[in-house]
Structure formats: C-alpha cells, structure tokens
Short mmCIF file of N, CA and C in Angstrom, two decimals:
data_model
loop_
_atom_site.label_atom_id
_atom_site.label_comp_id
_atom_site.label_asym_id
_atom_site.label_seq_id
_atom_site.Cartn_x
_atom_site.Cartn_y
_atom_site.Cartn_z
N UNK A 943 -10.99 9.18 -14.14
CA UNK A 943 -9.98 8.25 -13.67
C UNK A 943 -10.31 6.85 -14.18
N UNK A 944 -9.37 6.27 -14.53
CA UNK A 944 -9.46 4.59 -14.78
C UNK A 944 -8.43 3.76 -14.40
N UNK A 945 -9.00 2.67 -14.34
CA UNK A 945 -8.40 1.50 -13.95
C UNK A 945 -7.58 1.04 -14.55
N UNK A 946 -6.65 2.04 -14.67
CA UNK A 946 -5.18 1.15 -16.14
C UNK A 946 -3.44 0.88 -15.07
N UNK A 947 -3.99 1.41 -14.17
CA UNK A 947 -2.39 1.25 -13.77
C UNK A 947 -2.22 -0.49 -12.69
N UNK A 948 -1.13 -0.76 -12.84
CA UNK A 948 -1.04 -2.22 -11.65
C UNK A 948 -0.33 -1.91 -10.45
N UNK A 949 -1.00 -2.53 -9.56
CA UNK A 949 -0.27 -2.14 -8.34
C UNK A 949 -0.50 -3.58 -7.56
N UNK A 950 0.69 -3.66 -6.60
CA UNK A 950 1.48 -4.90 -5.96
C UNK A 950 1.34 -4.68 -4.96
N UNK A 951 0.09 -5.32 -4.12
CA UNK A 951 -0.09 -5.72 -2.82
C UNK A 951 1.16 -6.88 -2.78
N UNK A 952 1.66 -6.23 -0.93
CA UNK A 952 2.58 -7.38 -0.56
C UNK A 952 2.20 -7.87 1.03
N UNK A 953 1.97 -9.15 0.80
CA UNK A 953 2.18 -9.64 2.29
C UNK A 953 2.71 -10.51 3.20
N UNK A 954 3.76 -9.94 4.19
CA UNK A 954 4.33 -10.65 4.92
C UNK A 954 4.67 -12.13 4.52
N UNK A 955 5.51 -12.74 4.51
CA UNK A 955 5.83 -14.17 4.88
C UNK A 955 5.22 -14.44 6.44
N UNK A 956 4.91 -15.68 6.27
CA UNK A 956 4.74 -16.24 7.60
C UNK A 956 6.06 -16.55 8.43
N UNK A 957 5.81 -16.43 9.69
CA UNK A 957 6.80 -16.47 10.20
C UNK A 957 7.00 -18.11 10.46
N UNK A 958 8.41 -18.97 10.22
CA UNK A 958 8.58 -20.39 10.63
C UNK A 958 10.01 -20.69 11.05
N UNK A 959 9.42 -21.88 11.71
CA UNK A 959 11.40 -22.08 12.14
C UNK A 959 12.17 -22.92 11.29
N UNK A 960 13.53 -22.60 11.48
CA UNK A 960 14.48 -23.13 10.70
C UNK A 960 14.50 -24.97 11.69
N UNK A 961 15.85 -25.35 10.29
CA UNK A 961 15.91 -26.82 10.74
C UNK A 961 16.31 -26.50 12.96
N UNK A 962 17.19 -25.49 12.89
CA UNK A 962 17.38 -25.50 14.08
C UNK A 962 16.69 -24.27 15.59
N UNK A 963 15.57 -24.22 14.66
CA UNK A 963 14.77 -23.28 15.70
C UNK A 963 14.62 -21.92 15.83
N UNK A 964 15.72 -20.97 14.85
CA UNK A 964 15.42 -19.51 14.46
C UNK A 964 13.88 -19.62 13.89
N UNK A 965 13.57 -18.33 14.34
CA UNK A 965 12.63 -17.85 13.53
C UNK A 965 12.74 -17.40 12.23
N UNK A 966 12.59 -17.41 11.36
CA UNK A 966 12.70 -16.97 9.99
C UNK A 966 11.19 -16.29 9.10
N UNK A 967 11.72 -15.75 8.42
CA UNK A 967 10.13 -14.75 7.58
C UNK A 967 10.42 -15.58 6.08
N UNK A 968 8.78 -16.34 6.04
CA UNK A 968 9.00 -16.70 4.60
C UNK A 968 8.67 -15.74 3.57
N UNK A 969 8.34 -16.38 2.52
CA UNK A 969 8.49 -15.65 1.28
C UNK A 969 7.27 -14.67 1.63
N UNK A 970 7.28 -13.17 1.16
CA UNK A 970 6.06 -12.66 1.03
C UNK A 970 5.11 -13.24 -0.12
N UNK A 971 4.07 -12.93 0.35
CA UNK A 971 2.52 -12.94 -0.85
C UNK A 971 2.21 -11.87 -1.65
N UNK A 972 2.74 -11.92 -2.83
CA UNK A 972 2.22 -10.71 -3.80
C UNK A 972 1.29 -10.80 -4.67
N UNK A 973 0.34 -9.50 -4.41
CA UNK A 973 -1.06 -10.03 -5.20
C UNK A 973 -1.11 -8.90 -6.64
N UNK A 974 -1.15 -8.61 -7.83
CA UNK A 974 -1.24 -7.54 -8.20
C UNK A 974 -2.74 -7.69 -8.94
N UNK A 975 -2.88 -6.30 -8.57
CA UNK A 975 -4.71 -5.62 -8.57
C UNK A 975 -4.21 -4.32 -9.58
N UNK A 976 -5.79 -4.09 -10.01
CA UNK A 976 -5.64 -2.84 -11.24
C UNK A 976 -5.98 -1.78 -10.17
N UNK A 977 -5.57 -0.47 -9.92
CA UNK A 977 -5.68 0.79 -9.49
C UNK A 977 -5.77 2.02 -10.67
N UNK A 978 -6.33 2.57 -9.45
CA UNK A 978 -6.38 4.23 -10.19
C UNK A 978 -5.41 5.21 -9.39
N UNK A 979 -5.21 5.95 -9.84
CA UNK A 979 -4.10 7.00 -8.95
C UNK A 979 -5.09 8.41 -8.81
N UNK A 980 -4.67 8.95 -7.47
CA UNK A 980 -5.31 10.02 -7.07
C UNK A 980 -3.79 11.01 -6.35
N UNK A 981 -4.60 12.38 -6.39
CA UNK A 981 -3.13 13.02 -5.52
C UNK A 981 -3.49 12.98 -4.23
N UNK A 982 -2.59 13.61 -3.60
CA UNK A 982 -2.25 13.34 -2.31
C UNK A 982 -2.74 14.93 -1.87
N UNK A 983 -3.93 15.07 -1.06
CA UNK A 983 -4.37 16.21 -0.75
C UNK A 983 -3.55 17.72 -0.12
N UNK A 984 -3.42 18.77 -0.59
CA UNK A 984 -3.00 19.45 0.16
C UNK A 984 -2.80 19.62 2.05
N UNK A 985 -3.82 19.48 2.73
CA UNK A 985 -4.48 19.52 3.90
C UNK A 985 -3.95 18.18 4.52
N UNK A 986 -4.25 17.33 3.94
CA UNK A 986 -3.79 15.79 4.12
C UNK A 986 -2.54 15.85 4.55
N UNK A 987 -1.62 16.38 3.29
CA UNK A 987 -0.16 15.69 3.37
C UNK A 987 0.27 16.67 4.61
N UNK A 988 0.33 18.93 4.94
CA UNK A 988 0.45 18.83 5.64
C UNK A 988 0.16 18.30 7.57
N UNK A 989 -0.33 17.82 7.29
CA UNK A 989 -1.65 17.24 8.68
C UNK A 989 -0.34 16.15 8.81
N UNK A 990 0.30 15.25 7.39
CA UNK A 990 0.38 13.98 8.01
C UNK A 990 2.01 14.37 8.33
N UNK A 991 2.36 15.77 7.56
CA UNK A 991 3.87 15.68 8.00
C UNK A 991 4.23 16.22 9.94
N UNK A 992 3.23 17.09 9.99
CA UNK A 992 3.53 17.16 11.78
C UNK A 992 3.73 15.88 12.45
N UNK A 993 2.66 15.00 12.20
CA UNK A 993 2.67 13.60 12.71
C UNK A 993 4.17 12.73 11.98
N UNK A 994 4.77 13.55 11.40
CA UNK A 994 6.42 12.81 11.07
C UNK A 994 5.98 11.82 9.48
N UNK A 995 5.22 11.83 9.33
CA UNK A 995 4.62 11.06 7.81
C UNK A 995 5.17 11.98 6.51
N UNK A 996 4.76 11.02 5.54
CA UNK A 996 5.20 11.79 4.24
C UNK A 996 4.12 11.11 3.06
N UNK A 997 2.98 11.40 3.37
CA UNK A 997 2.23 11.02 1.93
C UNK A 997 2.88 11.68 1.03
N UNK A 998 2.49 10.60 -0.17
CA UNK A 998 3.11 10.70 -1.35
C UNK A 998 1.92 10.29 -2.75
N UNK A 999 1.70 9.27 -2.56
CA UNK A 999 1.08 8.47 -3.61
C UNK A 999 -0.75 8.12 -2.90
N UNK A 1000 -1.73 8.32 -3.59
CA UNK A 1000 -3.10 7.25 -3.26
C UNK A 1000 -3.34 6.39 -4.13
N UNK A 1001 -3.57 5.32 -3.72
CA UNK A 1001 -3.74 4.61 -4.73
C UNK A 1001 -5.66 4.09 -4.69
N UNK A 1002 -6.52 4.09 -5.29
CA UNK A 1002 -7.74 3.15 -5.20
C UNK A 1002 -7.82 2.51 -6.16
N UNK A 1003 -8.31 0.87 -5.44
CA UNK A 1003 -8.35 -0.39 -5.37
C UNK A 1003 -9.68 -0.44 -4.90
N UNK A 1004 -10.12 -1.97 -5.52
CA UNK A 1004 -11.33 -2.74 -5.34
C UNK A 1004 -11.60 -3.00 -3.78
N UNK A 1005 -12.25 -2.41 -2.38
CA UNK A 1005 -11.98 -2.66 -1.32
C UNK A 1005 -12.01 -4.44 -0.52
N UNK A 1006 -12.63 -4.99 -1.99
CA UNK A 1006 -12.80 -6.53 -1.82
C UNK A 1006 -11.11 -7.23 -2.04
N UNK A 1007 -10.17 -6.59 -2.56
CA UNK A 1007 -9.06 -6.88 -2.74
C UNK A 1007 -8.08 -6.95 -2.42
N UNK A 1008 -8.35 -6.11 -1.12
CA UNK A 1008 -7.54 -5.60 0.26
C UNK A 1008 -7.57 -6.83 1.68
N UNK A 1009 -6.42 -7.53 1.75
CA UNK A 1009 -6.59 -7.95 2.86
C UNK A 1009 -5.48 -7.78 3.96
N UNK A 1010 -5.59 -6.09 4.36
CA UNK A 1010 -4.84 -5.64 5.24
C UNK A 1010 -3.13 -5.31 5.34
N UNK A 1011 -2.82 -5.31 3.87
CA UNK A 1011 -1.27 -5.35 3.38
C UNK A 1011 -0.73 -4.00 3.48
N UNK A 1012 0.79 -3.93 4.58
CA UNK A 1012 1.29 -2.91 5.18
C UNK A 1012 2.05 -2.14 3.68
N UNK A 1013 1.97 -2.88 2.59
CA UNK A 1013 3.20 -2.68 1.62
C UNK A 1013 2.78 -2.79 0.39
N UNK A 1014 3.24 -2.02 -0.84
CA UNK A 1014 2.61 -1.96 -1.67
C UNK A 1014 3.54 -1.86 -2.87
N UNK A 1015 3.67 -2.00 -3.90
CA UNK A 1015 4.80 -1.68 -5.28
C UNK A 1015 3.98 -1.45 -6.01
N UNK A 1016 4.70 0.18 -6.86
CA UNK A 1016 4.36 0.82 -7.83
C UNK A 1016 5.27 0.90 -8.97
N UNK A 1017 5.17 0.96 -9.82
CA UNK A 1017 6.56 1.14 -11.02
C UNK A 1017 7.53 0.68 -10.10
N UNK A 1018 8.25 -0.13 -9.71
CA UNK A 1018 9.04 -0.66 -9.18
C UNK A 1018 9.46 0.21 -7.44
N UNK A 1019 8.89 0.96 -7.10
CA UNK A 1019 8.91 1.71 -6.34
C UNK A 1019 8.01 1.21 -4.86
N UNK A 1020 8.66 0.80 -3.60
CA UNK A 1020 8.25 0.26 -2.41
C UNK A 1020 7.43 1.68 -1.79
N UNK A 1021 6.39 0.98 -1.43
CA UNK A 1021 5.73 2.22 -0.53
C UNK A 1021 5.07 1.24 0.44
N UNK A 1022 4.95 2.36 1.84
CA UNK A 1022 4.04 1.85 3.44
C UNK A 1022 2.96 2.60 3.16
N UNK A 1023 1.67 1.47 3.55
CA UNK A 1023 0.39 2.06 3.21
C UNK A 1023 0.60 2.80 4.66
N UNK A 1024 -0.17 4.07 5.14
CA UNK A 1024 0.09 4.70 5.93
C UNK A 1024 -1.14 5.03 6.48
N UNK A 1025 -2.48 4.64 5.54
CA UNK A 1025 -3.77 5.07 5.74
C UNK A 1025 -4.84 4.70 5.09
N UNK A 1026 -6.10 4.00 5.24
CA UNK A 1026 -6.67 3.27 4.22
C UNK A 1026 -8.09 3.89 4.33
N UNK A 1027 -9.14 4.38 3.47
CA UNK A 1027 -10.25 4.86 3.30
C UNK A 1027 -10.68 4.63 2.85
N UNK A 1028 -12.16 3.82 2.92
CA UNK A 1028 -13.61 3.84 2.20
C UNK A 1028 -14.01 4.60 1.43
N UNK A 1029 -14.31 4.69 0.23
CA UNK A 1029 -14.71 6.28 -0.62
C UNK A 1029 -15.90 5.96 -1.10
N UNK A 1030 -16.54 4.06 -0.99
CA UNK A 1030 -17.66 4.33 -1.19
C UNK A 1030 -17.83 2.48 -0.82
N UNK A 1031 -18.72 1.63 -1.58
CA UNK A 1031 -19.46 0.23 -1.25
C UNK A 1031 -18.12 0.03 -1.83
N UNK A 1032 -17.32 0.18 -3.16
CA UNK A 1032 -16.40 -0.57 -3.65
C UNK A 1032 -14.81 -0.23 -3.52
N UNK A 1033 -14.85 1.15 -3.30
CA UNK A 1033 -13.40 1.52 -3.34
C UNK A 1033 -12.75 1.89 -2.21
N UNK A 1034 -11.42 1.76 -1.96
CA UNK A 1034 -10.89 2.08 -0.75
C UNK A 1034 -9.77 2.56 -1.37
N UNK A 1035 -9.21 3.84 -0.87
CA UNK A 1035 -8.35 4.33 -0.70
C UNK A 1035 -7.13 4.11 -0.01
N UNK A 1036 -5.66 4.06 -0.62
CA UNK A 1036 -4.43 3.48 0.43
C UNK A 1036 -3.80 4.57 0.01
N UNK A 1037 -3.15 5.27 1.19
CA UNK A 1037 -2.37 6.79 1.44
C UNK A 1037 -1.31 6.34 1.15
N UNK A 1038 -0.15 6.24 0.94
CA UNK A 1038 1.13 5.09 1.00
C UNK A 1038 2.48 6.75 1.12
N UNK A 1039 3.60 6.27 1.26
CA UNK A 1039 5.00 6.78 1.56
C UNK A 1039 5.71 6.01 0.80
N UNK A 1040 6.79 6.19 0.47
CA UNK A 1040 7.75 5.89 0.06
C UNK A 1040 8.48 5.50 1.26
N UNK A 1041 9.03 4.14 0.41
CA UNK A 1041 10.12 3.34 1.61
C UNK A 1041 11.38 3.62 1.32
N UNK A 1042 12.04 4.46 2.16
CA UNK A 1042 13.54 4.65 2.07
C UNK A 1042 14.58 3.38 1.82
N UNK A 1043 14.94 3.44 0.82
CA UNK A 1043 15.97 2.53 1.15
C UNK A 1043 17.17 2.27 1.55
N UNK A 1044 17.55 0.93 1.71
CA UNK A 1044 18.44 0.75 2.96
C UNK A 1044 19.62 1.56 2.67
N UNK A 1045 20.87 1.60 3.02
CA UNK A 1045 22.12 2.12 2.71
C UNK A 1045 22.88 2.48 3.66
#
C-alpha cells in the first residue's frame, strides 16, 4: 500500500451570529492529507449493517493529522467517518459511509 491517494478532511464551521442574532454555521475547514485505501472487512461491514451502518471505504492517514473530523471527501464523493482506529504509533484508520444525498 502507498501513500498516493488525497483525501479531504472537513471541519465544521464555527458556529456565529448573524447581524441580527441567528445562529449561522461558518465556512467549513478543509484540510487535504495523503491516504492509503484499505477494504472494508467482511465481518466488519456485516457487524456494522445490524447496527443500521454501511461501511464502505477505509481510509489510513497520518494519526497526527486527525483532529476529530466527522466528514471526509474522496474523488469528489462525501463520506461520515463512522469509526476511527489506531493500527499502530502512526496510523489511524477512518471507517467512513457514504453520504446520501439530499433530494
């Protein structure tokens, strides 16, 4: 495995108020980091579909690079990290789903 593919940590806007006091979500923070791609375990995925989940994609990343981001972009493709794992001192594992979109 190597480190050739990019992947798009996203995080939240902060939340602030407008001129007249709504709350509003600012811009998200997008960070993009080099990943490796892994599959999505047999055992895993069914385990996570009883629980109503749908792994799809793993992605590992530098675990120093991670600062807790629910959301992730792949080839233009939105995914929810769904599950995050240590695999060793440097790498962490993110389980992710595919984000339905709206319609």
């Amino acid at each position: 495995m190597s480190w050739d593919h990019e992947l798009t940590l996203i995080m939240p806007g902060e939340i602030i108020q407008d001129d007249i006091g709504n709350q509003i979500s600012g811009d998200p923070v997008e960070t993009v980091v080099l990943c490796k791609l892994q599959s999505v375990g047999r055992t895993e995925f069914y385990n996570a579909a009883v629980a109503g989940l749908r792994p799809e994609m793993v992605f590992v990343i530098h675990g120093y690079e991670y600062n807790y981001e629910q959301s992730v972009r792949f080839d233009g493709v939105l995914y929810r990290v769904i599950r995050t794992y240590a695999t060793g001192f440097e790498e962490l594992e993110l389980t992710c789903e595919r984000v339905a979109a709206d319609g």
